[in-house]
Structure formats: structure tokens, C-alpha cells
PDB file of N, CA, C and O in Angstrom:
ATOM      1  N   VAL A 187     -36.379 -15.329  58.904  1.00 50.00           N
ATOM      2  CA  VAL A 187     -35.162 -16.021  59.314  1.00 50.00           C
ATOM      3  C   VAL A 187     -34.691 -16.871  58.147  1.00 50.00           C
ATOM      4  O   VAL A 187     -35.444 -17.684  57.630  1.00 50.00           O
ATOM      5  N   THR A 188     -33.452 -16.674  57.767  1.00 57.00           N
ATOM      6  CA  THR A 188     -32.902 -17.461  56.675  1.00 57.00           C
ATOM      7  C   THR A 188     -32.302 -18.748  57.214  1.00 57.00           C
ATOM      8  O   THR A 188     -32.098 -18.905  58.418  1.00 57.00           O
ATOM      9  N   GLU A 189     -32.002 -19.648  56.295  1.00 54.00           N
ATOM     10  CA  GLU A 189     -31.376 -20.916  56.696  1.00 54.00           C
ATOM     11  C   GLU A 189     -30.064 -20.654  57.426  1.00 54.00           C
ATOM     12  O   GLU A 189     -29.771 -21.291  58.424  1.00 54.00           O
ATOM     13  N   MET A 190     -29.289 -19.709  56.933  1.00 61.00           N
ATOM     14  CA  MET A 190     -28.017 -19.409  57.579  1.00 61.00           C
ATOM     15  C   MET A 190     -28.239 -18.894  58.995  1.00 61.00           C
ATOM     16  O   MET A 190     -27.510 -19.241  59.902  1.00 61.00           O
ATOM     17  N   ASP A 191     -29.267 -18.091  59.187  1.00 64.00           N
ATOM     18  CA  ASP A 191     -29.559 -17.580  60.525  1.00 64.00           C
ATOM     19  C   ASP A 191     -29.822 -18.730  61.487  1.00 64.00           C
ATOM     20  O   ASP A 191     -29.300 -18.766  62.598  1.00 64.00           O
ATOM     21  N   THR A 192     -30.647 -19.674  61.075  1.00 63.00           N
ATOM     22  CA  THR A 192     -31.017 -20.796  61.923  1.00 63.00           C
ATOM     23  C   THR A 192     -29.842 -21.742  62.112  1.00 63.00           C
ATOM     24  O   THR A 192     -29.552 -22.180  63.223  1.00 63.00           O
ATOM     25  N   LYS A 193     -29.174 -22.052  61.051  1.00 72.00           N
ATOM     26  CA  LYS A 193     -28.080 -23.026  61.078  1.00 72.00           C
ATOM     27  C   LYS A 193     -26.931 -22.583  61.974  1.00 72.00           C
ATOM     28  O   LYS A 193     -26.344 -23.378  62.689  1.00 72.00           O
ATOM     29  N   HIS A 194     -26.614 -21.293  61.954  1.00 78.00           N
ATOM     30  CA  HIS A 194     -25.464 -20.790  62.705  1.00 78.00           C
ATOM     31  C   HIS A 194     -25.863 -19.911  63.882  1.00 78.00           C
ATOM     32  O   HIS A 194     -25.013 -19.310  64.524  1.00 78.00           O
ATOM     33  N   ASN A 195     -27.149 -19.813  64.130  1.00 83.00           N
ATOM     34  CA  ASN A 195     -27.658 -18.999  65.234  1.00 83.00           C
ATOM     35  C   ASN A 195     -27.165 -17.551  65.143  1.00 83.00           C
ATOM     36  O   ASN A 195     -26.653 -16.990  66.108  1.00 83.00           O
ATOM     37  N   LEU A 196     -27.301 -16.983  63.946  1.00 87.00           N
ATOM     38  CA  LEU A 196     -26.895 -15.601  63.708  1.00 87.00           C
ATOM     39  C   LEU A 196     -28.118 -14.734  63.453  1.00 87.00           C
ATOM     40  O   LEU A 196     -29.115 -15.196  62.903  1.00 87.00           O
ATOM     41  N   ASN A 197     -28.011 -13.496  63.807  1.00 90.00           N
ATOM     42  CA  ASN A 197     -29.057 -12.524  63.487  1.00 90.00           C
ATOM     43  C   ASN A 197     -28.480 -11.559  62.466  1.00 90.00           C
ATOM     44  O   ASN A 197     -27.767 -10.628  62.818  1.00 90.00           O
ATOM     45  N   ILE A 198     -28.795 -11.796  61.205  1.00 90.00           N
ATOM     46  CA  ILE A 198     -28.302 -10.935  60.132  1.00 90.00           C
ATOM     47  C   ILE A 198     -29.349  -9.862  59.890  1.00 90.00           C
ATOM     48  O   ILE A 198     -30.480 -10.152  59.515  1.00 90.00           O
ATOM     49  N   THR A 199     -28.953  -8.614  60.116  1.00 93.00           N
ATOM     50  CA  THR A 199     -29.868  -7.487  60.035  1.00 93.00           C
ATOM     51  C   THR A 199     -29.903  -6.907  58.622  1.00 93.00           C
ATOM     52  O   THR A 199     -29.004  -7.169  57.809  1.00 93.00           O
ATOM     53  N   PRO A 200     -30.906  -6.089  58.330  1.00 94.00           N
ATOM     54  CA  PRO A 200     -30.918  -5.392  57.039  1.00 94.00           C
ATOM     55  C   PRO A 200     -29.637  -4.573  56.829  1.00 94.00           C
ATOM     56  O   PRO A 200     -29.098  -4.520  55.727  1.00 94.00           O
ATOM     57  N   ARG A 201     -29.135  -3.944  57.892  1.00 95.00           N
ATOM     58  CA  ARG A 201     -27.891  -3.182  57.784  1.00 95.00           C
ATOM     59  C   ARG A 201     -26.745  -4.088  57.347  1.00 95.00           C
ATOM     60  O   ARG A 201     -25.915  -3.711  56.527  1.00 95.00           O
ATOM     61  N   ASP A 202     -26.689  -5.296  57.904  1.00 95.00           N
ATOM     62  CA  ASP A 202     -25.652  -6.250  57.518  1.00 95.00           C
ATOM     63  C   ASP A 202     -25.720  -6.562  56.025  1.00 95.00           C
ATOM     64  O   ASP A 202     -24.698  -6.627  55.347  1.00 95.00           O
ATOM     65  N   ARG A 203     -26.925  -6.764  55.537  1.00 96.00           N
ATOM     66  CA  ARG A 203     -27.116  -7.056  54.103  1.00 96.00           C
ATOM     67  C   ARG A 203     -26.689  -5.868  53.242  1.00 96.00           C
ATOM     68  O   ARG A 203     -26.052  -6.042  52.199  1.00 96.00           O
ATOM     69  N   VAL A 204     -27.065  -4.671  53.669  1.00 97.00           N
ATOM     70  CA  VAL A 204     -26.702  -3.470  52.904  1.00 97.00           C
ATOM     71  C   VAL A 204     -25.186  -3.288  52.909  1.00 97.00           C
ATOM     72  O   VAL A 204     -24.598  -2.965  51.868  1.00 97.00           O
ATOM     73  N   LEU A 205     -24.553  -3.507  54.039  1.00 97.00           N
ATOM     74  CA  LEU A 205     -23.091  -3.399  54.120  1.00 97.00           C
ATOM     75  C   LEU A 205     -22.435  -4.383  53.162  1.00 97.00           C
ATOM     76  O   LEU A 205     -21.525  -4.022  52.404  1.00 97.00           O
ATOM     77  N   ARG A 206     -22.906  -5.620  53.165  1.00 98.00           N
ATOM     78  CA  ARG A 206     -22.332  -6.632  52.274  1.00 98.00           C
ATOM     79  C   ARG A 206     -22.545  -6.252  50.810  1.00 98.00           C
ATOM     80  O   ARG A 206     -21.640  -6.383  49.983  1.00 98.00           O
ATOM     81  N   ALA A 207     -23.731  -5.755  50.490  1.00 98.00           N
ATOM     82  CA  ALA A 207     -24.011  -5.338  49.118  1.00 98.00           C
ATOM     83  C   ALA A 207     -23.114  -4.181  48.708  1.00 98.00           C
ATOM     84  O   ALA A 207     -22.613  -4.138  47.571  1.00 98.00           O
ATOM     85  N   TRP A 208     -22.900  -3.233  49.616  1.00 98.00           N
ATOM     86  CA  TRP A 208     -22.024  -2.085  49.322  1.00 98.00           C
ATOM     87  C   TRP A 208     -20.595  -2.562  49.068  1.00 98.00           C
ATOM     88  O   TRP A 208     -19.958  -2.130  48.113  1.00 98.00           O
ATOM     89  N   GLU A 209     -20.106  -3.473  49.910  1.00 98.00           N
ATOM     90  CA  GLU A 209     -18.749  -4.009  49.724  1.00 98.00           C
ATOM     91  C   GLU A 209     -18.628  -4.716  48.373  1.00 98.00           C
ATOM     92  O   GLU A 209     -17.641  -4.512  47.644  1.00 98.00           O
ATOM     93  N   ASN A 210     -19.629  -5.520  48.036  1.00 98.00           N
ATOM     94  CA  ASN A 210     -19.611  -6.209  46.743  1.00 98.00           C
ATOM     95  C   ASN A 210     -19.667  -5.219  45.585  1.00 98.00           C
ATOM     96  O   ASN A 210     -18.961  -5.385  44.580  1.00 98.00           O
ATOM     97  N   SER A 211     -20.478  -4.207  45.729  1.00 98.00           N
ATOM     98  CA  SER A 211     -20.614  -3.200  44.689  1.00 98.00           C
ATOM     99  C   SER A 211     -19.300  -2.455  44.469  1.00 98.00           C
ATOM    100  O   SER A 211     -18.892  -2.217  43.324  1.00 98.00           O
ATOM    101  N   MET A 212     -18.639  -2.096  45.556  1.00 98.00           N
ATOM    102  CA  MET A 212     -17.351  -1.404  45.440  1.00 98.00           C
ATOM    103  C   MET A 212     -16.307  -2.286  44.752  1.00 98.00           C
ATOM    104  O   MET A 212     -15.504  -1.805  43.951  1.00 98.00           O
ATOM    105  N   GLU A 213     -16.328  -3.574  45.040  1.00 98.00           N
ATOM    106  CA  GLU A 213     -15.396  -4.505  44.388  1.00 98.00           C
ATOM    107  C   GLU A 213     -15.676  -4.568  42.889  1.00 98.00           C
ATOM    108  O   GLU A 213     -14.743  -4.591  42.076  1.00 98.00           O
ATOM    109  N   LEU A 214     -16.941  -4.564  42.512  1.00 98.00           N
ATOM    110  CA  LEU A 214     -17.285  -4.564  41.089  1.00 98.00           C
ATOM    111  C   LEU A 214     -16.833  -3.280  40.403  1.00 98.00           C
ATOM    112  O   LEU A 214     -16.354  -3.322  39.266  1.00 98.00           O
ATOM    113  N   VAL A 215     -16.970  -2.150  41.072  1.00 98.00           N
ATOM    114  CA  VAL A 215     -16.489  -0.889  40.502  1.00 98.00           C
ATOM    115  C   VAL A 215     -15.003  -1.008  40.186  1.00 98.00           C
ATOM    116  O   VAL A 215     -14.563  -0.687  39.080  1.00 98.00           O
ATOM    117  N   ARG A 216     -14.242  -1.481  41.165  1.00 98.00           N
ATOM    118  CA  ARG A 216     -12.791  -1.628  40.955  1.00 98.00           C
ATOM    119  C   ARG A 216     -12.485  -2.591  39.814  1.00 98.00           C
ATOM    120  O   ARG A 216     -11.614  -2.321  38.968  1.00 98.00           O
ATOM    121  N   ALA A 217     -13.205  -3.712  39.758  1.00 98.00           N
ATOM    122  CA  ALA A 217     -12.957  -4.706  38.713  1.00 98.00           C
ATOM    123  C   ALA A 217     -13.292  -4.141  37.337  1.00 98.00           C
ATOM    124  O   ALA A 217     -12.492  -4.261  36.403  1.00 98.00           O
ATOM    125  N   TYR A 218     -14.469  -3.536  37.203  1.00 98.00           N
ATOM    126  CA  TYR A 218     -14.872  -2.999  35.908  1.00 98.00           C
ATOM    127  C   TYR A 218     -13.938  -1.882  35.438  1.00 98.00           C
ATOM    128  O   TYR A 218     -13.594  -1.803  34.256  1.00 98.00           O
ATOM    129  N   GLU A 219     -13.508  -1.027  36.362  1.00 98.00           N
ATOM    130  CA  GLU A 219     -12.550   0.022  35.990  1.00 98.00           C
ATOM    131  C   GLU A 219     -11.248  -0.605  35.502  1.00 98.00           C
ATOM    132  O   GLU A 219     -10.676  -0.166  34.501  1.00 98.00           O
ATOM    133  N   SER A 220     -10.794  -1.608  36.210  1.00 98.00           N
ATOM    134  CA  SER A 220      -9.561  -2.287  35.833  1.00 98.00           C
ATOM    135  C   SER A 220      -9.695  -2.930  34.456  1.00 98.00           C
ATOM    136  O   SER A 220      -8.808  -2.794  33.604  1.00 98.00           O
ATOM    137  N   TYR A 221     -10.797  -3.632  34.222  1.00 98.00           N
ATOM    138  CA  TYR A 221     -11.011  -4.272  32.923  1.00 98.00           C
ATOM    139  C   TYR A 221     -11.029  -3.235  31.807  1.00 98.00           C
ATOM    140  O   TYR A 221     -10.441  -3.448  30.746  1.00 98.00           O
ATOM    141  N   SER A 222     -11.690  -2.119  32.052  1.00 97.00           N
ATOM    142  CA  SER A 222     -11.799  -1.104  30.996  1.00 97.00           C
ATOM    143  C   SER A 222     -10.432  -0.517  30.654  1.00 97.00           C
ATOM    144  O   SER A 222     -10.195  -0.147  29.509  1.00 97.00           O
ATOM    145  N   GLN A 223      -9.547  -0.453  31.648  1.00 97.00           N
ATOM    146  CA  GLN A 223      -8.202   0.089  31.400  1.00 97.00           C
ATOM    147  C   GLN A 223      -7.258  -0.945  30.800  1.00 97.00           C
ATOM    148  O   GLN A 223      -6.343  -0.598  30.058  1.00 97.00           O
ATOM    149  N   GLU A 224      -7.489  -2.216  31.119  1.00 97.00           N
ATOM    150  CA  GLU A 224      -6.614  -3.284  30.616  1.00 97.00           C
ATOM    151  C   GLU A 224      -6.871  -3.611  29.153  1.00 97.00           C
ATOM    152  O   GLU A 224      -5.959  -4.017  28.436  1.00 97.00           O
ATOM    153  N   ILE A 225      -8.124  -3.478  28.733  1.00 96.00           N
ATOM    154  CA  ILE A 225      -8.491  -3.871  27.373  1.00 96.00           C
ATOM    155  C   ILE A 225      -8.101  -2.760  26.404  1.00 96.00           C
ATOM    156  O   ILE A 225      -8.666  -1.670  26.432  1.00 96.00           O
ATOM    157  N   THR A 226      -7.125  -3.057  25.580  1.00 93.00           N
ATOM    158  CA  THR A 226      -6.682  -2.067  24.598  1.00 93.00           C
ATOM    159  C   THR A 226      -7.016  -2.496  23.176  1.00 93.00           C
ATOM    160  O   THR A 226      -7.015  -1.674  22.275  1.00 93.00           O
ATOM    161  N   SER A 227      -7.323  -3.781  22.991  1.00 96.00           N
ATOM    162  CA  SER A 227      -7.560  -4.293  21.635  1.00 96.00           C
ATOM    163  C   SER A 227      -9.020  -4.201  21.207  1.00 96.00           C
ATOM    164  O   SER A 227      -9.322  -4.410  20.038  1.00 96.00           O
ATOM    165  N   ASP A 228      -9.921  -3.891  22.122  1.00 97.00           N
ATOM    166  CA  ASP A 228     -11.340  -3.847  21.794  1.00 97.00           C
ATOM    167  C   ASP A 228     -11.980  -2.657  22.507  1.00 97.00           C
ATOM    168  O   ASP A 228     -12.379  -2.749  23.671  1.00 97.00           O
ATOM    169  N   SER A 229     -12.079  -1.549  21.811  1.00 96.00           N
ATOM    170  CA  SER A 229     -12.599  -0.329  22.439  1.00 96.00           C
ATOM    171  C   SER A 229     -14.063  -0.484  22.844  1.00 96.00           C
ATOM    172  O   SER A 229     -14.496   0.118  23.828  1.00 96.00           O
ATOM    173  N   ASN A 230     -14.830  -1.303  22.133  1.00 97.00           N
ATOM    174  CA  ASN A 230     -16.227  -1.519  22.506  1.00 97.00           C
ATOM    175  C   ASN A 230     -16.305  -2.197  23.876  1.00 97.00           C
ATOM    176  O   ASN A 230     -17.066  -1.761  24.742  1.00 97.00           O
ATOM    177  N   ALA A 231     -15.532  -3.246  24.072  1.00 97.00           N
ATOM    178  CA  ALA A 231     -15.527  -3.943  25.359  1.00 97.00           C
ATOM    179  C   ALA A 231     -15.038  -3.018  26.467  1.00 97.00           C
ATOM    180  O   ALA A 231     -15.606  -2.984  27.565  1.00 97.00           O
ATOM    181  N   ALA A 232     -14.004  -2.253  26.197  1.00 97.00           N
ATOM    182  CA  ALA A 232     -13.473  -1.318  27.197  1.00 97.00           C
ATOM    183  C   ALA A 232     -14.533  -0.298  27.583  1.00 97.00           C
ATOM    184  O   ALA A 232     -14.703   0.016  28.765  1.00 97.00           O
ATOM    185  N   ASN A 233     -15.261   0.202  26.600  1.00 97.00           N
ATOM    186  CA  ASN A 233     -16.319   1.178  26.872  1.00 97.00           C
ATOM    187  C   ASN A 233     -17.463   0.569  27.676  1.00 97.00           C
ATOM    188  O   ASN A 233     -18.030   1.224  28.550  1.00 97.00           O
ATOM    189  N   VAL A 234     -17.799  -0.686  27.381  1.00 98.00           N
ATOM    190  CA  VAL A 234     -18.860  -1.358  28.127  1.00 98.00           C
ATOM    191  C   VAL A 234     -18.451  -1.499  29.590  1.00 98.00           C
ATOM    192  O   VAL A 234     -19.242  -1.218  30.498  1.00 98.00           O
ATOM    193  N   PHE A 235     -17.224  -1.916  29.835  1.00 98.00           N
ATOM    194  CA  PHE A 235     -16.770  -2.057  31.222  1.00 98.00           C
ATOM    195  C   PHE A 235     -16.705  -0.707  31.933  1.00 98.00           C
ATOM    196  O   PHE A 235     -17.031  -0.607  33.121  1.00 98.00           O
ATOM    197  N   ALA A 236     -16.321   0.332  31.221  1.00 98.00           N
ATOM    198  CA  ALA A 236     -16.314   1.674  31.817  1.00 98.00           C
ATOM    199  C   ALA A 236     -17.730   2.101  32.192  1.00 98.00           C
ATOM    200  O   ALA A 236     -17.957   2.675  33.268  1.00 98.00           O
ATOM    201  N   GLU A 237     -18.680   1.783  31.327  1.00 98.00           N
ATOM    202  CA  GLU A 237     -20.083   2.098  31.611  1.00 98.00           C
ATOM    203  C   GLU A 237     -20.585   1.290  32.814  1.00 98.00           C
ATOM    204  O   GLU A 237     -21.276   1.820  33.682  1.00 98.00           O
ATOM    205  N   PHE A 238     -20.207   0.009  32.864  1.00 98.00           N
ATOM    206  CA  PHE A 238     -20.598  -0.817  34.004  1.00 98.00           C
ATOM    207  C   PHE A 238     -20.030  -0.256  35.301  1.00 98.00           C
ATOM    208  O   PHE A 238     -20.701  -0.272  36.332  1.00 98.00           O
ATOM    209  N   ALA A 239     -18.801   0.233  35.257  1.00 98.00           N
ATOM    210  CA  ALA A 239     -18.182   0.814  36.453  1.00 98.00           C
ATOM    211  C   ALA A 239     -18.985   2.018  36.932  1.00 98.00           C
ATOM    212  O   ALA A 239     -19.236   2.168  38.139  1.00 98.00           O
ATOM    213  N   GLU A 240     -19.402   2.861  36.006  1.00 98.00           N
ATOM    214  CA  GLU A 240     -20.204   4.041  36.368  1.00 98.00           C
ATOM    215  C   GLU A 240     -21.547   3.625  36.965  1.00 98.00           C
ATOM    216  O   GLU A 240     -21.988   4.188  37.970  1.00 98.00           O
ATOM    217  N   ASP A 241     -22.191   2.649  36.321  1.00 98.00           N
ATOM    218  CA  ASP A 241     -23.483   2.172  36.830  1.00 98.00           C
ATOM    219  C   ASP A 241     -23.332   1.587  38.235  1.00 98.00           C
ATOM    220  O   ASP A 241     -24.134   1.872  39.127  1.00 98.00           O
ATOM    221  N   GLU A 242     -22.310   0.786  38.418  1.00 98.00           N
ATOM    222  CA  GLU A 242     -22.103   0.148  39.725  1.00 98.00           C
ATOM    223  C   GLU A 242     -21.730   1.176  40.778  1.00 98.00           C
ATOM    224  O   GLU A 242     -22.093   1.044  41.941  1.00 98.00           O
ATOM    225  N   CYS A 243     -21.051   2.218  40.371  1.00 98.00           N
ATOM    226  CA  CYS A 243     -20.718   3.311  41.288  1.00 98.00           C
ATOM    227  C   CYS A 243     -21.996   3.980  41.796  1.00 98.00           C
ATOM    228  O   CYS A 243     -22.090   4.329  42.979  1.00 98.00           O
ATOM    229  N   ALA A 244     -22.978   4.127  40.930  1.00 98.00           N
ATOM    230  CA  ALA A 244     -24.262   4.699  41.345  1.00 98.00           C
ATOM    231  C   ALA A 244     -24.943   3.787  42.364  1.00 98.00           C
ATOM    232  O   ALA A 244     -25.508   4.262  43.356  1.00 98.00           O
ATOM    233  N   HIS A 245     -24.872   2.478  42.129  1.00 98.00           N
ATOM    234  CA  HIS A 245     -25.441   1.529  43.090  1.00 98.00           C
ATOM    235  C   HIS A 245     -24.728   1.651  44.433  1.00 98.00           C
ATOM    236  O   HIS A 245     -25.375   1.695  45.492  1.00 98.00           O
ATOM    237  N   ALA A 246     -23.404   1.687  44.389  1.00 98.00           N
ATOM    238  CA  ALA A 246     -22.613   1.780  45.627  1.00 98.00           C
ATOM    239  C   ALA A 246     -22.946   3.062  46.381  1.00 98.00           C
ATOM    240  O   ALA A 246     -23.035   3.052  47.616  1.00 98.00           O
ATOM    241  N   SER A 247     -23.154   4.131  45.662  1.00 98.00           N
ATOM    242  CA  SER A 247     -23.483   5.405  46.293  1.00 98.00           C
ATOM    243  C   SER A 247     -24.817   5.329  47.035  1.00 98.00           C
ATOM    244  O   SER A 247     -24.939   5.805  48.168  1.00 98.00           O
ATOM    245  N   LYS A 248     -25.814   4.717  46.408  1.00 98.00           N
ATOM    246  CA  LYS A 248     -27.119   4.556  47.062  1.00 98.00           C
ATOM    247  C   LYS A 248     -27.005   3.674  48.300  1.00 98.00           C
ATOM    248  O   LYS A 248     -27.618   3.956  49.336  1.00 98.00           O
ATOM    249  N   LEU A 249     -26.237   2.608  48.178  1.00 98.00           N
ATOM    250  CA  LEU A 249     -26.050   1.714  49.326  1.00 98.00           C
ATOM    251  C   LEU A 249     -25.328   2.429  50.464  1.00 98.00           C
ATOM    252  O   LEU A 249     -25.671   2.240  51.640  1.00 98.00           O
ATOM    253  N   LEU A 250     -24.361   3.263  50.132  1.00 98.00           N
ATOM    254  CA  LEU A 250     -23.640   4.015  51.164  1.00 98.00           C
ATOM    255  C   LEU A 250     -24.572   4.983  51.875  1.00 98.00           C
ATOM    256  O   LEU A 250     -24.502   5.134  53.102  1.00 98.00           O
ATOM    257  N   GLU A 251     -25.462   5.622  51.117  1.00 97.00           N
ATOM    258  CA  GLU A 251     -26.458   6.497  51.745  1.00 97.00           C
ATOM    259  C   GLU A 251     -27.311   5.714  52.734  1.00 97.00           C
ATOM    260  O   GLU A 251     -27.620   6.200  53.825  1.00 97.00           O
ATOM    261  N   MET A 252     -27.689   4.509  52.339  1.00 96.00           N
ATOM    262  CA  MET A 252     -28.480   3.663  53.239  1.00 96.00           C
ATOM    263  C   MET A 252     -27.688   3.316  54.496  1.00 96.00           C
ATOM    264  O   MET A 252     -28.227   3.351  55.602  1.00 96.00           O
ATOM    265  N   LEU A 253     -26.414   2.986  54.325  1.00 96.00           N
ATOM    266  CA  LEU A 253     -25.575   2.676  55.490  1.00 96.00           C
ATOM    267  C   LEU A 253     -25.489   3.865  56.424  1.00 96.00           C
ATOM    268  O   LEU A 253     -25.583   3.715  57.644  1.00 96.00           O
ATOM    269  N   HIS A 254     -25.334   5.045  55.868  1.00 96.00           N
ATOM    270  CA  HIS A 254     -25.285   6.251  56.694  1.00 96.00           C
ATOM    271  C   HIS A 254     -26.596   6.447  57.447  1.00 96.00           C
ATOM    272  O   HIS A 254     -26.587   6.885  58.598  1.00 96.00           O
ATOM    273  N   SER A 255     -27.715   6.109  56.807  1.00 95.00           N
ATOM    274  CA  SER A 255     -28.998   6.271  57.483  1.00 95.00           C
ATOM    275  C   SER A 255     -29.133   5.303  58.648  1.00 95.00           C
ATOM    276  O   SER A 255     -29.786   5.622  59.646  1.00 95.00           O
ATOM    277  N   TYR A 256     -28.517   4.139  58.562  1.00 93.00           N
ATOM    278  CA  TYR A 256     -28.521   3.205  59.693  1.00 93.00           C
ATOM    279  C   TYR A 256     -27.664   3.741  60.840  1.00 93.00           C
ATOM    280  O   TYR A 256     -27.980   3.532  61.999  1.00 93.00           O
ATOM    281  N   GLU A 257     -26.589   4.416  60.491  1.00 89.00           N
ATOM    282  CA  GLU A 257     -25.684   4.961  61.514  1.00 89.00           C
ATOM    283  C   GLU A 257     -26.242   6.225  62.134  1.00 89.00           C
ATOM    284  O   GLU A 257     -26.021   6.509  63.297  1.00 89.00           O
ATOM    285  N   ASN A 258     -26.949   7.028  61.338  1.00 84.00           N
ATOM    286  CA  ASN A 258     -27.516   8.294  61.775  1.00 84.00           C
ATOM    287  C   ASN A 258     -28.978   8.352  61.370  1.00 84.00           C
ATOM    288  O   ASN A 258     -29.305   8.987  60.356  1.00 84.00           O
ATOM    289  N   PRO A 259     -29.874   7.732  62.102  1.00 77.00           N
ATOM    290  CA  PRO A 259     -31.280   7.633  61.693  1.00 77.00           C
ATOM    291  C   PRO A 259     -31.963   8.984  61.463  1.00 77.00           C
ATOM    292  O   PRO A 259     -32.964   9.036  60.773  1.00 77.00           O
ATOM    293  N   ALA A 260     -31.446  10.076  62.000  1.00 70.00           N
ATOM    294  CA  ALA A 260     -32.081  11.383  61.841  1.00 70.00           C
ATOM    295  C   ALA A 260     -31.874  11.953  60.435  1.00 70.00           C
ATOM    296  O   ALA A 260     -32.518  12.918  60.068  1.00 70.00           O
ATOM    297  N   ARG A 261     -30.983  11.386  59.647  1.00 52.00           N
ATOM    298  CA  ARG A 261     -30.697  11.896  58.284  1.00 52.00           C
ATOM    299  C   ARG A 261     -31.866  11.775  57.380  1.00 52.00           C
ATOM    300  O   ARG A 261     -32.564  10.878  57.263  1.00 52.00           O
TER     301      ARG A 261
END
């Protein structure tokens, strides 16, 4: 039980945490893609952000698989 659970009388499940992580990961993908496209004066920085977007996309994909497993436990 976390402090937030006790303080607000909430039951935050592992699925809830995975959903939140997936949402955050997807936001990072969008941000990193945007940064990589906006930066025109520094190709190294643009490439780093493009790489970060790809890496974060892999994280988001794994988290989405986990979310699907919560929805369909037989998978």
C-alpha cells in the first residue's frame, strides 16, 4: 500500500500503473519525434531525439502488450 493509497483510500492496481506508464511513454514518443523534426540546426541532437523516440516506442509496445494481457488473461 502506497502513501497515496492510504491517504485517498484508493486501490491502485498493477494494471493502473502499467496504463499510466504506457500513457507517459506514448507522450514521450510524441515529444521526442517532435523535437527531432523541429531541430534543424543540429543534426546530432535531432538524431538523438529520433533514437529516443524509437527506444520509447519499444517501451510503449511492451507496456501495451501487458495491458492487453490484463484485458485478456488467456493471451
